[in-house]
mmCIF file of C-alpha atoms in Angstrom:
data_model
loop_
_atom_site.group_PDB
_atom_site.id
_atom_site.type_symbol
_atom_site.label_atom_id
_atom_site.label_comp_id
_atom_site.label_asym_id
_atom_site.label_seq_id
_atom_site.Cartn_x
_atom_site.Cartn_y
_atom_site.Cartn_z
ATOM 1 C CA MET A 14 -5.281 -13.348 0.196
ATOM 2 C CA ALA A 15 -1.453 -13.338 0.110
ATOM 3 C CA ALA A 16 0.314 -10.560 -1.621
ATOM 4 C CA PRO A 17 4.114 -9.127 -1.187
ATOM 5 C CA ARG A 18 5.009 -7.205 1.832
ATOM 6 C CA VAL A 19 6.392 -3.695 0.353
ATOM 7 C CA ILE A 20 9.961 -3.857 -0.229
ATOM 8 C CA THR A 21 12.750 -1.134 -3.030
ATOM 9 C CA ARG A 22 13.771 -2.693 -6.205
ATOM 10 C CA THR A 23 16.033 -0.732 -5.183
ATOM 11 C CA GLN A 24 16.771 -2.096 -1.827
ATOM 12 C CA CYS A 25 16.409 -5.502 -3.465
ATOM 13 C CA LEU A 26 18.616 -4.443 -6.540
ATOM 14 C CA LEU A 27 21.496 -3.136 -3.834
ATOM 15 C CA ALA A 28 21.665 -6.306 -2.332
ATOM 16 C CA ARG A 29 22.500 -8.520 -5.076
ATOM 17 C CA GLY A 30 25.017 -5.803 -6.223
ATOM 18 C CA ILE A 31 23.097 -5.165 -10.285
ATOM 19 C CA ILE A 32 23.291 -1.515 -9.972
ATOM 20 C CA THR A 33 25.814 -0.025 -11.909
ATOM 21 C CA ALA A 34 28.061 3.327 -12.102
ATOM 22 C CA ARG A 35 24.843 4.488 -14.488
ATOM 23 C CA ILE A 36 21.661 4.122 -14.071
ATOM 24 C CA SER A 37 19.138 3.507 -17.017
ATOM 25 C CA SER A 38 15.220 3.749 -16.677
ATOM 26 C CA SER A 39 14.807 0.720 -17.290
ATOM 27 C CA ILE A 40 14.443 0.352 -13.205
ATOM 28 C CA LEU A 41 11.456 1.726 -12.980
ATOM 29 C CA ALA A 42 9.296 -1.296 -14.427
ATOM 30 C CA SER A 43 6.326 -2.802 -12.441
ATOM 31 C CA THR A 44 7.582 -4.007 -8.472
ATOM 32 C CA ARG A 45 6.282 -7.211 -9.190
ATOM 33 C CA THR A 46 8.920 -7.746 -12.199
ATOM 34 C CA ALA A 47 11.777 -9.459 -12.135
ATOM 35 C CA PHE A 48 14.547 -8.250 -14.298
ATOM 36 C CA PRO A 49 17.649 -10.251 -15.816
ATOM 37 C CA ARG A 50 20.930 -8.577 -15.541
ATOM 38 C CA ARG A 51 21.489 -7.551 -19.031
ATOM 39 C CA GLN A 52 17.948 -6.520 -19.213
ATOM 40 C CA PHE A 53 18.296 -3.829 -15.995
ATOM 41 C CA THR A 54 21.658 -2.244 -17.781
ATOM 42 C CA SER A 55 20.546 -2.035 -21.076
ATOM 43 C CA SER A 56 17.315 -0.913 -22.225
ATOM 44 C CA VAL A 57 15.431 2.419 -21.236
ATOM 45 C CA ARG A 58 12.468 1.111 -23.415
ATOM 46 C CA VAL A 59 10.722 -1.249 -20.366
ATOM 47 C CA TRP A 60 10.362 1.007 -18.027
ATOM 48 C CA GLN A 61 8.990 4.194 -20.911
ATOM 49 C CA ASN A 62 6.655 1.607 -22.029
ATOM 50 C CA ASN A 63 5.586 0.545 -18.372
ATOM 51 C CA VAL A 64 3.706 3.942 -17.402
ATOM 52 C CA GLY A 65 0.577 5.375 -16.050
ATOM 53 C CA THR A 66 -1.624 8.367 -17.579
ATOM 54 C CA SER A 67 -3.865 10.417 -16.926
ATOM 55 C CA ALA A 68 -7.436 9.770 -15.437
ATOM 56 C CA GLN A 69 -8.984 10.973 -18.864
ATOM 57 C CA GLY A 70 -6.686 9.088 -20.197
ATOM 58 C CA HIS A 71 -4.132 11.669 -22.344
ATOM 59 C CA GLU A 72 -0.512 10.996 -22.232
ATOM 60 C CA THR A 73 0.624 13.294 -19.902
ATOM 61 C CA ARG A 74 3.996 15.071 -20.403
ATOM 62 C CA VAL A 75 6.501 16.124 -17.909
ATOM 63 C CA SER A 76 7.991 18.697 -19.577
ATOM 64 C CA ASP A 77 7.492 20.217 -22.964
ATOM 65 C CA SER A 78 10.515 21.127 -23.920
ATOM 66 C CA PRO A 79 13.027 18.968 -25.660
ATOM 67 C CA ALA A 80 16.123 17.130 -23.353
ATOM 68 C CA SER A 81 19.605 19.040 -25.060
ATOM 69 C CA PRO A 82 21.769 16.700 -26.166
ATOM 70 C CA ASN A 83 23.819 15.122 -23.995
ATOM 71 C CA ALA A 84 21.629 16.007 -21.099
ATOM 72 C CA TYR A 85 21.822 12.640 -19.484
ATOM 73 C CA GLU A 86 25.316 13.927 -18.693
ATOM 74 C CA ARG A 87 24.456 16.481 -16.366
ATOM 75 C CA SER A 88 21.098 14.239 -15.045
ATOM 76 C CA ILE A 89 20.718 12.094 -12.093
ATOM 77 C CA ALA A 90 18.828 9.025 -10.477
ATOM 78 C CA LEU A 91 17.546 8.773 -7.454
ATOM 79 C CA LEU A 92 16.646 6.003 -6.217
ATOM 80 C CA ALA A 93 15.548 4.882 -2.908
ATOM 81 C CA LEU A 94 13.048 7.862 -1.624
ATOM 82 C CA PRO A 95 10.820 8.264 0.926
ATOM 83 C CA ARG A 96 7.537 7.315 -0.394
ATOM 84 C CA ARG A 97 5.557 10.774 1.056
ATOM 85 C CA ALA A 98 8.628 12.752 -0.507
ATOM 86 C CA VAL A 99 7.030 14.694 -2.975
ATOM 87 C CA LYS A 100 8.884 16.841 -6.153
ATOM 88 C CA SER A 101 8.841 19.794 -3.841
ATOM 89 C CA ASP A 102 11.197 18.200 -1.394
ATOM 90 C CA ILE A 103 13.272 16.855 -3.548
ATOM 91 C CA GLU A 104 14.190 20.078 -5.328
ATOM 92 C CA ALA A 105 14.552 21.736 -2.137
ATOM 93 C CA LEU A 106 17.310 19.360 -1.647
ATOM 94 C CA LEU A 107 19.229 19.851 -4.584
ATOM 95 C CA ARG A 108 19.409 23.222 -3.940
ATOM 96 C CA LYS A 109 20.439 23.011 -0.816
ATOM 97 C CA LYS A 110 23.211 21.305 -2.431
ATOM 98 C CA GLY A 111 23.648 23.808 -4.638
ATOM 99 C CA CYS A 112 22.451 22.284 -7.783
ATOM 100 C CA ASP A 113 20.625 24.191 -10.335
ATOM 101 C CA VAL A 114 17.257 22.312 -10.952
ATOM 102 C CA LYS A 115 16.344 21.679 -14.429
ATOM 103 C CA ARG A 116 13.159 19.428 -14.532
ATOM 104 C CA ILE A 117 12.594 16.421 -12.192
ATOM 105 C CA GLN A 118 10.362 13.267 -13.295
ATOM 106 C CA ILE A 119 8.966 11.387 -10.785
ATOM 107 C CA ARG A 120 6.045 9.059 -10.640
ATOM 108 C CA MET A 121 3.138 9.030 -8.460
ATOM 109 C CA ASP A 122 0.228 6.370 -7.813
ATOM 110 C CA ARG A 123 -3.811 8.100 -8.054
ATOM 111 C CA PHE A 124 -4.478 6.329 -4.969
ATOM 112 C CA THR A 125 -1.898 6.875 -2.738
ATOM 113 C CA PHE A 126 -0.217 10.210 -4.142
ATOM 114 C CA HIS A 127 3.135 8.115 -3.087
ATOM 115 C CA ASN A 128 5.877 8.044 -5.400
ATOM 116 C CA GLU A 129 7.497 4.889 -6.468
ATOM 117 C CA ALA A 130 11.006 5.204 -4.936
ATOM 118 C CA MET A 131 12.819 7.326 -7.201
ATOM 119 C CA CYS A 132 13.300 10.362 -9.303
ATOM 120 C CA PHE A 133 15.454 11.246 -12.324
ATOM 121 C CA VAL A 134 16.781 15.107 -12.257
ATOM 122 C CA GLU A 135 18.182 17.153 -14.908
ATOM 123 C CA LEU A 136 20.787 19.424 -13.477
ATOM 124 C CA GLY A 137 22.387 22.599 -14.382
ATOM 125 C CA SER A 138 25.587 20.850 -15.378
ATOM 126 C CA GLU A 139 28.072 18.110 -15.518
ATOM 127 C CA LYS A 140 30.146 19.131 -12.674
ATOM 128 C CA GLN A 141 26.445 19.630 -10.518
ATOM 129 C CA ALA A 142 25.861 16.262 -11.321
ATOM 130 C CA ALA A 143 28.742 14.601 -10.281
ATOM 131 C CA GLU A 144 29.083 16.525 -6.517
ATOM 132 C CA ALA A 145 25.521 14.977 -6.216
ATOM 133 C CA VAL A 146 25.875 11.762 -7.047
ATOM 134 C CA GLN A 147 28.966 12.443 -4.822
ATOM 135 C CA GLN A 148 27.024 13.904 -1.947
ATOM 136 C CA LEU A 149 23.780 12.429 -1.840
ATOM 137 C CA ASN A 150 24.542 8.993 -2.036
ATOM 138 C CA GLY A 151 24.369 7.379 1.330
ATOM 139 C CA SER A 152 23.081 10.152 3.043
ATOM 140 C CA GLU A 153 19.918 10.277 5.163
ATOM 141 C CA PHE A 154 16.630 12.192 3.238
ATOM 142 C CA GLN A 155 13.097 12.204 5.460
ATOM 143 C CA ALA A 156 14.513 9.662 7.604
ATOM 144 C CA LYS A 157 15.614 7.165 5.355
ATOM 145 C CA SER A 158 19.254 5.936 3.582
ATOM 146 C CA ILE A 159 18.827 7.394 -0.109
ATOM 147 C CA VAL A 160 21.365 6.293 -3.716
ATOM 148 C CA ALA A 161 22.175 8.487 -6.533
ATOM 149 C CA ARG A 162 23.619 7.217 -9.285
ATOM 150 C CA PRO A 163 24.702 9.216 -12.656
ATOM 151 C CA MET A 164 21.706 8.861 -15.320
ATOM 152 C CA LYS A 165 22.654 5.846 -17.891
ATOM 153 C CA GLU A 166 22.773 7.425 -22.014
ATOM 154 C CA ASP A 167 20.170 5.753 -23.034
ATOM 155 C CA PHE A 168 18.198 7.103 -20.302
ATOM 156 C CA THR A 169 15.309 9.363 -22.472
ATOM 157 C CA TRP A 170 12.773 11.829 -20.770
ATOM 158 C CA GLY A 171 9.333 11.883 -21.421
ATOM 159 C CA PRO A 172 6.359 9.290 -20.584
ATOM 160 C CA ARG A 173 5.386 6.693 -22.857
ATOM 161 C CA ILE A 174 2.240 4.218 -23.028
ATOM 162 C CA ASP A 175 1.575 1.013 -22.897
ATOM 163 C CA VAL A 176 -1.766 -0.654 -23.305
ATOM 164 C CA SER A 177 -0.878 -3.474 -22.776
ATOM 165 C CA LYS A 178 -0.916 -3.272 -18.806
ATOM 166 C CA GLY A 179 -4.111 -2.510 -18.758
ATOM 167 C CA TYR A 180 -6.028 -1.064 -15.738
ATOM 168 C CA SER A 181 -2.406 -1.003 -14.376
ATOM 169 C CA ALA A 182 -1.871 1.227 -17.193
ATOM 170 C CA ARG A 183 -3.467 3.808 -15.518
ATOM 171 C CA ARG A 184 -1.979 3.511 -12.205
ATOM 172 C CA HIS A 185 0.335 6.533 -12.352
ATOM 173 C CA PHE A 186 0.638 9.553 -13.188
ATOM 174 C CA TYR A 187 3.683 11.736 -13.746
ATOM 175 C CA ASP A 188 3.752 14.599 -11.494
ATOM 176 C CA ASP A 189 3.804 18.247 -14.157
ATOM 177 C CA GLY A 190 1.629 20.345 -11.854
ATOM 178 C CA VAL A 191 -1.155 19.589 -14.015
ATOM 179 C CA SER A 192 -1.973 15.260 -14.006
ATOM 180 C CA SER A 193 -2.624 15.064 -10.290
ATOM 181 C CA ARG A 194 -5.733 17.293 -10.526
ATOM 182 C CA ASP A 195 -6.831 14.553 -13.513
ATOM 183 C CA ALA A 196 -5.805 11.607 -11.068
ATOM 184 C CA ALA A 197 -8.122 12.848 -8.883
ATOM 185 C CA MET A 198 -11.520 13.419 -11.252
ATOM 186 C CA PRO A 199 -12.529 9.619 -9.592
ATOM 187 C CA LEU A 200 -12.798 10.767 -6.445
ATOM 188 C CA VAL A 201 -14.741 13.879 -7.197
ATOM 189 C CA GLU A 202 -17.700 12.590 -9.589
ATOM 190 C CA GLY A 203 -17.865 9.486 -7.164
ATOM 191 C CA ARG A 204 -15.910 6.472 -9.318
ATOM 192 C CA ARG A 205 -13.666 5.436 -6.581
ATOM 193 C CA MET A 206 -14.021 2.730 -4.628
ATOM 194 C CA MET A 207 -12.699 0.276 -2.075
ATOM 195 C CA LEU A 208 -13.141 -3.296 -2.703
ATOM 196 C CA SER A 209 -12.531 -5.423 0.203
ATOM 197 C CA VAL A 210 -12.378 -9.038 0.730
ATOM 198 C CA GLN A 211 -12.892 -11.398 3.496
ATOM 199 C CA THR A 212 -9.569 -13.181 4.250
ATOM 200 C CA PRO A 213 -7.639 -15.249 3.651
ATOM 201 C CA GLY A 214 -8.604 -13.982 0.318
ATOM 202 C CA TRP A 215 -9.023 -15.499 -2.809
ATOM 203 C CA GLY A 216 -6.885 -19.024 -4.496
ATOM 204 C CA THR A 217 -5.759 -21.308 -2.229
ATOM 205 C CA ALA A 218 -2.965 -21.886 0.010
ATOM 206 C CA ASP A 219 -0.886 -23.514 -2.141
ATOM 207 C CA LEU A 220 -0.179 -20.562 -4.339
ATOM 208 C CA ASN A 221 2.702 -19.198 -4.352
ATOM 209 C CA VAL A 222 2.431 -14.920 -3.877
ATOM 210 C CA SER A 223 2.414 -14.105 -8.113
ATOM 211 C CA GLY A 224 0.371 -16.767 -8.183
ATOM 212 C CA ARG A 225 -2.709 -15.660 -5.671
ATOM 213 C CA ASN A 226 -2.271 -12.456 -7.462
ATOM 214 C CA LYS A 227 -2.936 -13.678 -11.098
ATOM 215 C CA VAL A 228 -6.182 -15.144 -9.257
ATOM 216 C CA VAL A 229 -7.035 -12.198 -7.994
ATOM 217 C CA LEU A 230 -6.708 -9.778 -10.760
ATOM 218 C CA ASP A 231 -8.731 -12.560 -12.875
ATOM 219 C CA ILE A 232 -11.363 -12.496 -10.220
ATOM 220 C CA ILE A 233 -12.027 -8.757 -10.586
ATOM 221 C CA ASP A 234 -11.731 -8.723 -14.228
ATOM 222 C CA GLN A 235 -14.113 -11.424 -13.887
ATOM 223 C CA TYR A 236 -16.570 -9.456 -12.540
ATOM 224 C CA PHE A 237 -15.923 -6.639 -12.107
ATOM 225 C CA GLY A 238 -14.714 -5.756 -15.650
ATOM 226 C CA LYS A 239 -18.097 -5.390 -17.043
ATOM 227 C CA TYR A 240 -18.966 -2.043 -14.954
ATOM 228 C CA GLY A 241 -15.998 -0.349 -17.159
ATOM 229 C CA ILE A 242 -12.647 -0.371 -14.738
ATOM 230 C CA GLU A 243 -10.359 2.903 -15.815
ATOM 231 C CA ALA A 244 -8.060 2.030 -12.825
ATOM 232 C CA LEU A 245 -6.766 -0.549 -10.172
ATOM 233 C CA GLY A 246 -4.690 0.548 -7.278
ATOM 234 C CA GLY A 247 -1.756 -1.685 -5.299
ATOM 235 C CA LEU A 248 -3.238 -5.127 -3.811
ATOM 236 C CA HIS A 249 -3.129 -4.622 -0.278
ATOM 237 C CA PRO A 250 -1.293 -7.911 1.300
ATOM 238 C CA PHE A 251 -3.552 -10.339 3.534
ATOM 239 C CA TYR A 252 -0.655 -11.759 5.778
ATOM 240 C CA GLY A 253 -2.792 -15.243 6.543
ATOM 241 C CA ASP A 254 -4.755 -13.132 9.228
ATOM 242 C CA LYS A 255 -8.418 -13.474 9.332
ATOM 243 C CA LYS A 256 -11.243 -11.338 10.046
ATOM 244 C CA ALA A 257 -14.682 -11.213 10.634
ATOM 245 C CA ASN A 258 -15.436 -8.270 7.916
ATOM 246 C CA PRO A 259 -13.868 -8.026 4.506
ATOM 247 C CA ARG A 260 -10.565 -6.144 4.652
ATOM 248 C CA LEU A 261 -9.269 -3.789 1.776
ATOM 249 C CA LEU A 262 -8.104 -5.539 -0.568
ATOM 250 C CA CYS A 263 -7.288 -2.110 -3.360
ATOM 251 C CA PHE A 264 -9.093 0.288 -4.689
ATOM 252 C CA ILE A 265 -11.190 0.481 -8.423
ATOM 253 C CA ASP A 266 -12.234 3.389 -10.419
ATOM 254 C CA PHE A 267 -14.849 3.036 -12.532
ATOM 255 C CA LYS A 268 -15.019 4.691 -16.028
ATOM 256 C CA THR A 269 -17.977 6.202 -15.021
ATOM 257 C CA LYS A 270 -20.690 7.142 -12.042
ATOM 258 C CA GLN A 271 -23.199 4.875 -13.797
ATOM 259 C CA GLY A 272 -20.358 2.094 -13.861
ATOM 260 C CA ALA A 273 -19.473 2.223 -10.526
ATOM 261 C CA ASP A 274 -23.063 2.554 -8.397
ATOM 262 C CA LEU A 275 -24.002 -0.537 -10.520
ATOM 263 C CA ALA A 276 -21.301 -2.586 -9.418
ATOM 264 C CA VAL A 277 -21.798 -1.093 -5.591
ATOM 265 C CA ALA A 278 -25.332 -2.167 -6.309
ATOM 266 C CA GLU A 279 -24.709 -5.992 -7.942
ATOM 267 C CA THR A 280 -21.618 -7.130 -5.844
ATOM 268 C CA HIS A 281 -22.031 -5.120 -2.679
ATOM 269 C CA ASP A 282 -22.174 -7.282 0.631
ATOM 270 C CA THR A 283 -22.517 -10.418 -1.680
ATOM 271 C CA GLN A 284 -20.451 -13.584 -2.182
ATOM 272 C CA ILE A 285 -18.002 -13.884 -4.976
ATOM 273 C CA GLU A 286 -15.550 -16.908 -5.325
ATOM 274 C CA GLY A 287 -16.532 -17.980 -1.894
ATOM 275 C CA ARG A 288 -15.846 -15.125 0.392
ATOM 276 C CA LYS A 289 -18.358 -11.923 2.034
ATOM 277 C CA THR A 290 -16.863 -9.024 -0.844
ATOM 278 C CA TRP A 291 -17.385 -5.113 -0.207
ATOM 279 C CA LEU A 292 -17.663 -2.490 -2.602
ATOM 280 C CA GLN A 293 -17.601 1.376 -1.195
ATOM 281 C CA LEU A 294 -17.089 4.208 -1.704
ATOM 282 C CA SER A 295 -13.694 5.942 -1.230
ATOM 283 C CA ASN A 296 -13.071 7.477 2.208
ATOM 284 C CA PRO A 297 -10.209 9.231 2.575
ATOM 285 C CA SER A 298 -9.051 9.573 5.571
ATOM 286 C CA PRO A 299 -6.479 12.823 7.113
ATOM 287 C CA TRP A 300 -3.720 11.249 7.137
ATOM 288 C CA ARG A 301 -4.102 10.811 3.121
ATOM 289 C CA ALA A 302 -5.466 14.107 2.479
ATOM 290 C CA HIS A 303 -2.255 15.860 3.644
ATOM 291 C CA GLN A 304 -0.475 13.117 1.343
ATOM 292 C CA ILE A 305 -2.681 15.174 -1.648
ATOM 293 C CA GLY A 306 -1.263 18.596 -0.379
ATOM 294 C CA LYS A 307 2.132 18.070 -0.359
ATOM 295 C CA VAL A 308 1.585 17.380 -3.588
ATOM 296 C CA ASP A 309 -1.293 19.782 -4.888
ATOM 297 C CA LYS A 310 -2.472 22.365 -2.476
ATOM 298 C CA ALA A 311 -4.855 23.357 -4.724
ATOM 299 C CA LEU A 312 -6.541 20.411 -5.297
ATOM 300 C CA LEU A 313 -6.578 19.514 -1.235
ATOM 301 C CA VAL A 314 -7.927 23.184 -0.858
ATOM 302 C CA GLU A 315 -10.349 22.433 -4.018
ATOM 303 C CA LEU A 316 -11.389 19.025 -2.807
ATOM 304 C CA GLN A 317 -11.860 20.251 0.848
ATOM 305 C CA GLU A 318 -14.078 22.267 -0.332
ATOM 306 C CA LYS A 319 -16.606 19.728 -2.079
ATOM 307 C CA GLY A 320 -16.646 18.185 1.303
ATOM 308 C CA LEU A 321 -14.445 15.089 -0.020
ATOM 309 C CA LEU A 322 -11.346 15.172 2.143
ATOM 310 C CA PRO A 323 -11.116 15.832 6.253
ATOM 311 C CA GLN A 324 -10.544 19.807 6.930
ATOM 312 C CA GLU A 325 -8.321 18.193 9.565
ATOM 313 C CA THR A 326 -5.251 17.099 7.590
ATOM 314 C CA TYR A 327 -3.394 16.728 11.285
ATOM 315 C CA GLU A 328 0.109 18.645 9.713
ATOM 316 C CA ASP A 329 1.782 18.311 12.904
ATOM 317 C CA LYS A 330 2.022 14.723 12.921
ATOM 318 C CA PHE A 331 2.992 14.304 9.814
ATOM 319 C CA SER A 332 6.862 16.028 10.744
ATOM 320 C CA GLN A 333 10.111 14.276 8.833
ATOM 321 C CA ARG A 334 10.987 13.081 11.618
ATOM 322 C CA LEU A 335 7.207 10.588 11.542
ATOM 323 C CA VAL A 336 7.029 9.959 8.108
ATOM 324 C CA GLN A 337 8.936 6.376 8.881
ATOM 325 C CA ARG A 338 7.016 5.784 12.213
ATOM 326 C CA LYS A 339 3.600 4.102 13.301
ATOM 327 C CA TRP A 340 0.259 6.229 12.785
ATOM 328 C CA SER A 341 -0.832 8.042 16.197
ATOM 329 C CA LYS A 342 -3.623 6.466 17.918
ATOM 330 C CA ASP A 343 -5.525 8.864 17.690
ATOM 331 C CA LEU A 344 -6.052 9.353 13.528
ATOM 332 C CA PRO A 345 -8.584 7.758 12.122
ATOM 333 C CA ARG A 346 -7.925 4.658 10.610
ATOM 334 C CA THR A 347 -10.101 5.131 7.098
ATOM 335 C CA THR A 348 -8.784 4.803 4.058
#
């Protein structure tokens, strides 16, 4: 199948000159959605309605304390963030600039524990916010140039649930110190599977990227939806290459262990829509374990004790200067 190469929304918007003086949270909508100029600059509701929930399905609150009036005046948006940056990295960056960090709102992918290349931060004062924007905009952070903007007035803290997003609504969680554990429960309970499909994947060659992705999602719903899907990971791109064995298309979290086991029994190593298909238990690699540990060290230890993650996370191979580099050849390439 074909899917878009990973390009941050920030890069696309910057190239078109759409980013305004103040950033609304509407930019956090799906990376596959094209926003018109007016919607991008005026509405926070789009992003708020496109959020994830925890693995248990309850709404995840970033903070129990309500935002104070005019909090946006001392808040900033950080864009084009390195995907592997976590809340503690961002907090450390801001504190180095002399900022008092009141809260950070950042959304993570439950399957990869990567951020969405952006976050929102409330600082100690309006002056700190202005200085942070001036110092951070265009600066280098973990080998990548980032963007800093003042917050738009209509920004509202806290996520909302959008049930219309279907499986995608539960793909993300907010790093609030609790939800990372919920996000890992499918792995703990043996409900997280890798769906692999023989290249070139599903869909005809004349379809564009969005058309092929729609075909893929329809097929997944048709053949796997009956087993009870809780969440669906991002679609991995097939760039026209052909492999003898199926290659990873996406991760699937099933609602129950029984549903996951039945799906494997009935669909693994079968032909689906003319393509050989595998459905196997997720087997996280050392670099995935490393990322989970960056988000939640206690969770990493717990998963290692359960034998679900490797003990060796190759900490020395994931230094800041290697974040944007190719992986070392001696690292296992499992997912």
